[in-house]
Structure formats: structure tokens, C-alpha cells
XYZ file of C-alpha atoms in Angstrom:
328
model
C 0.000 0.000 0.000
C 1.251 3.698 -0.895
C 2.427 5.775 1.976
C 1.124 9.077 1.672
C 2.337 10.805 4.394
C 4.207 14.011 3.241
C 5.999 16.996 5.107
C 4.804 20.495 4.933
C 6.009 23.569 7.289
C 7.930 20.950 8.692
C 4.706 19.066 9.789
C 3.870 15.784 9.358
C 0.986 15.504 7.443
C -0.749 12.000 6.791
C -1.358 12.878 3.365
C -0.567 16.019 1.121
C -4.815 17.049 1.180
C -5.376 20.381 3.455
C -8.608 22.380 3.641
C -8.047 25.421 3.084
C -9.250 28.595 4.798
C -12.969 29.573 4.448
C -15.905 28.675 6.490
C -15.366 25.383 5.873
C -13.043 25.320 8.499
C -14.996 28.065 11.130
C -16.204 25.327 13.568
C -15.309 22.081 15.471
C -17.803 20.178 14.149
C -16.815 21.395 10.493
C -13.219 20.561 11.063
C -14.188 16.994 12.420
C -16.313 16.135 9.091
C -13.551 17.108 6.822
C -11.215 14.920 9.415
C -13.488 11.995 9.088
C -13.129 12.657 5.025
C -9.561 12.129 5.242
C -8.072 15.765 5.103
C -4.501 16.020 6.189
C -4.589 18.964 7.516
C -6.845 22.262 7.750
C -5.962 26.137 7.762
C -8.512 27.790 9.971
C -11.044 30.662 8.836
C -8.808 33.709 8.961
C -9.011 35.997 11.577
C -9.634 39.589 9.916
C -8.523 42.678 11.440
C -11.040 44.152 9.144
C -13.978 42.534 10.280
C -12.492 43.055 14.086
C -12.822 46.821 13.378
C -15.987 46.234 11.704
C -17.772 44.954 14.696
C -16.405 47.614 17.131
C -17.754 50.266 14.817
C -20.964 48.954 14.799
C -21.124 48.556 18.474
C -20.354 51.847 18.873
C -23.227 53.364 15.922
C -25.301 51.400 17.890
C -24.559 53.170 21.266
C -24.585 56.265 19.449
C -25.684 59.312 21.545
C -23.631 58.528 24.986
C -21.068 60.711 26.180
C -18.648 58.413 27.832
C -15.150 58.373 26.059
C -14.998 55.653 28.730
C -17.851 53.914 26.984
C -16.126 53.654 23.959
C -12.566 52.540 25.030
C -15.007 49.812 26.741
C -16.595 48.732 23.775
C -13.391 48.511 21.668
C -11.750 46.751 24.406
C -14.381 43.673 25.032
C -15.162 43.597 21.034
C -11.739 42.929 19.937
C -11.228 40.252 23.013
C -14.384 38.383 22.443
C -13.534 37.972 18.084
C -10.207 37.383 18.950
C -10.674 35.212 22.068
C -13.511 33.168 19.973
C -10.569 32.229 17.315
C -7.921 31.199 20.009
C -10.844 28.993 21.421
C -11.661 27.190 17.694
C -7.859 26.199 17.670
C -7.815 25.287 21.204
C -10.570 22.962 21.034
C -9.663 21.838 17.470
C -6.015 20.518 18.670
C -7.746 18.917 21.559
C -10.025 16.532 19.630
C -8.433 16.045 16.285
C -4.974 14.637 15.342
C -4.626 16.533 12.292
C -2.342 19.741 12.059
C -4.065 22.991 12.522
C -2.708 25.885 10.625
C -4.398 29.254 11.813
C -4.473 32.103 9.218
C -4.311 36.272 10.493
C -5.274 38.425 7.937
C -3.700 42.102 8.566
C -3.163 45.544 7.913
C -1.778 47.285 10.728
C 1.463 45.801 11.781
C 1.347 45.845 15.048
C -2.064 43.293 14.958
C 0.037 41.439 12.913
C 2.158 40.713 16.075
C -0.090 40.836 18.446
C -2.608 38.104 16.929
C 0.742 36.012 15.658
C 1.182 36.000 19.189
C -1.756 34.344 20.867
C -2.031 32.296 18.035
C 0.802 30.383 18.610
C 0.068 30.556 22.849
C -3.248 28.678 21.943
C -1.392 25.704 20.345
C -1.844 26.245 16.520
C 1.213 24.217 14.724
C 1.578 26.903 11.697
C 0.773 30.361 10.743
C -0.553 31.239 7.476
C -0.135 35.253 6.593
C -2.708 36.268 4.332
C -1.036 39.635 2.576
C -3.001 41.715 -0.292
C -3.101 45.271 -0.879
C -4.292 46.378 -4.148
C -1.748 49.215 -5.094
C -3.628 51.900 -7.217
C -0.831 54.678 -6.926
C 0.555 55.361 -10.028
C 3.959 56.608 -8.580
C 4.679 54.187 -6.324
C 7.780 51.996 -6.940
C 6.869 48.514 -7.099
C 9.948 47.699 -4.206
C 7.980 49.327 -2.092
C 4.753 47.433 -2.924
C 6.442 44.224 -2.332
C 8.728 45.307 0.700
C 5.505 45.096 2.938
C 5.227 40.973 2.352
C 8.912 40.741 3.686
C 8.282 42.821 6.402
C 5.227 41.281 7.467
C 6.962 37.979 7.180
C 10.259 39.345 8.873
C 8.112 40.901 12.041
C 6.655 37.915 13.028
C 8.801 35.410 12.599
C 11.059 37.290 14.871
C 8.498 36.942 18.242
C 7.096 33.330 17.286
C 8.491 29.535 17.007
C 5.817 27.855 14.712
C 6.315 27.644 10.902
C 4.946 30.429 8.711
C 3.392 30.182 5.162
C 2.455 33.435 3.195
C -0.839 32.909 0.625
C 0.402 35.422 -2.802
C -1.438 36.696 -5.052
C 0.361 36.100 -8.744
C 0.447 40.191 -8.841
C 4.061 40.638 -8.999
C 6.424 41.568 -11.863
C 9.043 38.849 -10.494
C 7.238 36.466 -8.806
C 10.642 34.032 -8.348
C 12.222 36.760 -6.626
C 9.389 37.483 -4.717
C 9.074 34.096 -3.338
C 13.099 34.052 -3.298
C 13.342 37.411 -0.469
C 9.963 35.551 1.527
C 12.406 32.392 1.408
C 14.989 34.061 3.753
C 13.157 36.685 5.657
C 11.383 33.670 8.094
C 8.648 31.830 6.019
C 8.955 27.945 5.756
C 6.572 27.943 2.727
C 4.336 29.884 0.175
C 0.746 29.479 -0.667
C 0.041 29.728 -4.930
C -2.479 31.271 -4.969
C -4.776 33.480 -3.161
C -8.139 33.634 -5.102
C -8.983 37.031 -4.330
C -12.772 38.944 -4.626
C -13.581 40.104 -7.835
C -15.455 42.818 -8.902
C -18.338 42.721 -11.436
C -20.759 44.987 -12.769
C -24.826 44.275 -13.107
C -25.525 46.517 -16.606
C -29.257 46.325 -15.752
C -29.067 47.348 -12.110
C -25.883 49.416 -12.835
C -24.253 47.928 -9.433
C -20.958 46.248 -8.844
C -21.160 42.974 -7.901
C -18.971 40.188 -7.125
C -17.713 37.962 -10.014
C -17.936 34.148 -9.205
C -16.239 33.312 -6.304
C -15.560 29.765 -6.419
C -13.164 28.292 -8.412
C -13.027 26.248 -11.192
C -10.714 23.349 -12.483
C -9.273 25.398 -14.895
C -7.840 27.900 -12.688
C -5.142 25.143 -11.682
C -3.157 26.033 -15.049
C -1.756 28.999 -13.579
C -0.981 27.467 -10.380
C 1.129 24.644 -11.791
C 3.134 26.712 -14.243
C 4.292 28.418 -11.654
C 4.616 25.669 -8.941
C 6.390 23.825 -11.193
C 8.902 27.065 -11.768
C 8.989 28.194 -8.197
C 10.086 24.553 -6.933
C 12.691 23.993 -9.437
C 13.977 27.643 -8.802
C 13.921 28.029 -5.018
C 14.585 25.439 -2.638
C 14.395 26.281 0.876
C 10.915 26.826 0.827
C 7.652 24.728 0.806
C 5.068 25.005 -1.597
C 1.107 24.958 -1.046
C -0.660 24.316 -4.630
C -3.749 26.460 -4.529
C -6.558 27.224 -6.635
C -8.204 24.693 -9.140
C -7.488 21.745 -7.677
C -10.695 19.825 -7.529
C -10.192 15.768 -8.095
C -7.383 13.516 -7.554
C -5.657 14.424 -11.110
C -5.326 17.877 -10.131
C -3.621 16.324 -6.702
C -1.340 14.452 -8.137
C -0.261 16.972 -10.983
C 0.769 19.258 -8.051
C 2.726 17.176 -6.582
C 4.685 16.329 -9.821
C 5.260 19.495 -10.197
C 7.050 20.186 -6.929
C 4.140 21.286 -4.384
C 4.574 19.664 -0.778
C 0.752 19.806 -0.298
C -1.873 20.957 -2.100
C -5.246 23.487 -0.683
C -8.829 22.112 -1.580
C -12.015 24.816 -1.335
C -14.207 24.838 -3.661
C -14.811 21.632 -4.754
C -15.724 21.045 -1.419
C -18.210 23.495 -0.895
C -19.491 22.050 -4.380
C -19.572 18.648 -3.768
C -18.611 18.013 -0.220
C -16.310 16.602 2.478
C -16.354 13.434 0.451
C -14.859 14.691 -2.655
C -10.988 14.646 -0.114
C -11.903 10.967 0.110
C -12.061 10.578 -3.308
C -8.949 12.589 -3.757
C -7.332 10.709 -1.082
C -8.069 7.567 -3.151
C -6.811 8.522 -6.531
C -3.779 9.465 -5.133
C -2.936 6.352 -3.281
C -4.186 3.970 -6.512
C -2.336 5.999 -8.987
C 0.579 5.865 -6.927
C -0.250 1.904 -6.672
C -0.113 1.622 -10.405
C 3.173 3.585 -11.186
C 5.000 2.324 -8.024
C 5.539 4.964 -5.990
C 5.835 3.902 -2.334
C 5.719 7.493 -1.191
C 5.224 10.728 -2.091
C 8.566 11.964 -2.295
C 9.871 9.127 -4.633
C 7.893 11.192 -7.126
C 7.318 15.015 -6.098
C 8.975 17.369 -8.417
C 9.117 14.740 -11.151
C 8.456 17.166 -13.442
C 9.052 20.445 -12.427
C 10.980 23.001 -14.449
C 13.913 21.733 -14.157
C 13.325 18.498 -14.513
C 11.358 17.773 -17.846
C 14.400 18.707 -19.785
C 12.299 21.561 -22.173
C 11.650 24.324 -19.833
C 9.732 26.357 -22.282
C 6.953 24.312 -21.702
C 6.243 26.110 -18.738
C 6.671 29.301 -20.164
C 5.615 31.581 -22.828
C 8.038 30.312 -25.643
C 5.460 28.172 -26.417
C 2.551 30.638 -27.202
C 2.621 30.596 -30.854
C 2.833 26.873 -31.181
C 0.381 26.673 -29.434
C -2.161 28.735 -31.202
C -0.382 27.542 -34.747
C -3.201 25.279 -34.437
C -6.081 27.448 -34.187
C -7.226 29.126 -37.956
């Protein structure tokens, strides 16, 4: 039988499979049915500073009309403690009654939060931190090293004030994304999430709104994601990669890991077609591994990343025009 236990962060995982984080993974019970389904791990709902700040406004519109500065220090104060102290509580009681890892995720702005919540994360016994970094940079005048100097920061920070392995989720925004990933590498993460499917705006022509554009993904969105997986792992090694994004069935699994990804991050095809589609995952895996004779993941994992399918311009855009040759 194939042994699909893998390594990720430096964690043992019992298989490469991790849920990644949405509101699949915002309860106990949640987190137990996606256990039962086989998942090897699961990153936790992210805690938002935004929707932290969010609530204590609206506590305080609601009290509107009291003179108190008092009041209002009050309100921020037991707020903020009861979001955050609800979070530390979901990985608390997660680690207690599941053998899985348990990756919590922050999601920041302000850099001292970024600290602070990295911080009692890692008190209440999470075994990884993912950073969830996006900023949409609209200022024509910035300098692009500047843009990008805030995910080494953020990574540098709090690395510095906690033990547990950090991942950063990117966005594929950058002009050098192997550089990029290269300065994360050695400024404290142990790995790098590919990618962060971000909202999307859309625009209703009848109602004249924006909207959102769809927000789960589909299978083809995993092209991009392996391209550059397969790039990234060839191109820097000290640093684990997370395939994420348009993975939905065991195929997509496996082609991840061929292409150098430690572990892969599963969403939307579970909120399509359930828990049980990691099960079936799980199983595809394991017989396709069965049928080529792998006896573990690593006798195959970066099989054929960029540098090792001996024509490189496969993964990139050398290939454009022989491609569409085809197409009159």
C-alpha cells in the first residue's frame, strides 16, 4: 500500500490534502467532518482585522448618543477580546479533539495586529501560521519595491516573536514572482501558498451595481498554479510550496505534486460537492501511486518540475505561438 504521508512547514501531514481557509473550516464540528473525510490537515477561517474593526464600529453606531469616552474605550476593548478570544478557542478545542495539524491564518493591515494576533495564536497551540497579505496598489507613482517590501516585512516581524512555521498565501500580482518568493524564502517563512483567489469585482448593466464575479473556483484555474509551482520549486529550494486554486479531483492532486508542491489546498470543490470529494482525492492518489509504483510521495514530487522535464519552455511563454499555430 502507498504511503502518503508528506511533510509540509515541517509538519507531518498524513497525506498532502489540506482544507483550506474559508468557512469550511470556522467550527469544530466542520473541522471533524472534513477529518473523518480524510483531510490532512486544515488552515482555519482567517481571523480579519477588518472585520475586528468592523464589529467595534458597529457597536459603537449602535450606542450612538452617549457621552462616555470611557464607553467607547469599553466597547473597543471587550469587542476585539471576544472575536479574537472566539478564534484562540476554535484552535484550542480543534487541537484537543483532532490529530490533524491545525494551521491558523491572520489576515492584517496594521502591523502591530500582525504581532499581536501572531502571538496568541501560537500561545493557543496552533502548529503553523498562514499570513494572508493583499493590498491592491492603485498609486501610479509608487515603486513597485515598495509594494512588495511590505510581504517581507510582514513575514520578517513575526517570525522574529514566534516559534511555529509560517506560510504566506500570494497573489500572482508581482512583476518577479521568483524573486518574490526568493526574499519571503529568507526573511522567516517555511513555505508559500500559490495562490490566493482574491474577490472580484463585477458589474450588473441592468441594475448598474458592482457585484462580485464568481467566487468559487473552477478546475481550470489550476493552469496557472502549476506553471508556476512547477517554476517556483525547481527555482527556489528552501521553501515549501502549497498548490492552490483549481485543484478539484485527484488528477489535479497528483499533478501538483509532480510538479514540486509539498501539499496541495482544496475549497471549492468542497463546498461544491462536499467533504467526500478529499476521500475521493485521497483515493486517486494512493491507486495511482499503486499503479506507477511509488511507495511514497517523495519518490515522485517534483518529477516534473521546471527543471526536470528537460524543455523548460513548456512552462513558459516560448510556447505561445505553437500553441495557437493550431487554431485558424
Amino acid at each position: 500500500m502507498a504511503n502518503l504521508e508528506t511533510k509540509y512547514l515541517g509538519l507531518t501531514l498524513k497525506n498532502p490534502i489540506i482544507v483550506s481557509s474559508s468557512g469550511l473550516t470556522n467550527s469544530v464540528d466542520k473541522i471533524g467532518k472534513l477529518v473523518d473525510a480524510g483531510a490532512g490537515a486544515v488552515v482555519l477561517k482567517s481571523l480579519f482585522e477588518e472585520q475586528i474593526n468592523h464589529e467595534i464600529n458597529n457597536a459603537i453606531y449602535k450606542g450612538e448618543g452617549f457621552d462616555y469616552p470611557e464607553a467607547v474605550d469599553y466597547i473597543k476593548g471587550y469587542t476585539r477580546d471576544n472575536a479574537v478570544g472566539d478564534y484562540l478557542k476554535l484552535i484550542k478545542d480543534a487541537k484537543t479533539k483532532y490529530d490533524i495539524p491545525v494551521i491558523a491564518s491572520i489576515n492584517c493591515f496594521s502591523a502591530d495586529e500582525w504581532v499581536d494576533f501572531a502571538q496568541q495564536i501560537e500561545a493557543a497551540g496552533a502548529d503553523a501560521l498562514e499570513l494572508n497579505v493583499f493590498t491592491v496598489n492603485t498609486d501610479k507613482n509608487s515603486d513597485p519595491a515598495e509594494y512588495e517590501k511590505l510581504y517581507y516585512e510582514v513575514v520578517s516581524n513575526v517570525s522574529k516573536v514566534i516559534n511555529i512555521p509560517i506560510s504566506i498565501k500570494l497573489g500572482l500580482y508581482f512583476s518577479n514572482l521568483v524573486n518574490v518568493v526568493n526574499k519571503i524564502s529568507v526573511s522567516g517563512a517555511k513555505g508559500v501558498v500559490m495562490f490566493n483567489r482574491f474577490y472580484e469585482p463585477d458589474i450588473d448593466i441592468s441594475k448598474m451595481s458592482m457585484t462580485s464575479a464568481e467566487v468559487l473556483s473552477s478546475s481550470a484555474d489550476m493552469r496557472r498554479t502549476l506553471r508556476w509551482v512547477a517554476i517556483m520549486s525547481d527555482k527556489v529550494k528552501n521553501i515549501d510550496i502549497s498548490a492552490s486554486t483549481g485543484v478539484h479531483d485527484g488528477e489535479g492532486v497528483v499533478k501538483q505534486l509532480l510538479a514540486g508542491a509539498s501539499s496541495v489546498q482544496v475549497c471549492s470543490a468542497v463546498y461544491k460537492n462536499g467533504p467526500s470529494v478529499v476521500t475521493e482525492m485521497k483515493a486517486k492518489l494512493e491507486s495511482w501511486m499503486e499503479e506507477k509504483g511509488y511507495k511514497t510521495i517523495s519518490d515522485f514530487k517534483g518529477a516534473m518540475n521546471y527543471g526536470k522535464i528537460g524543455e523548460p519552455g513548456l512552462y513558459e511563454r516560448a510556447q505561445f505561438m505553437k500553441y495557437f499555430s493550431t487554431y485558424e
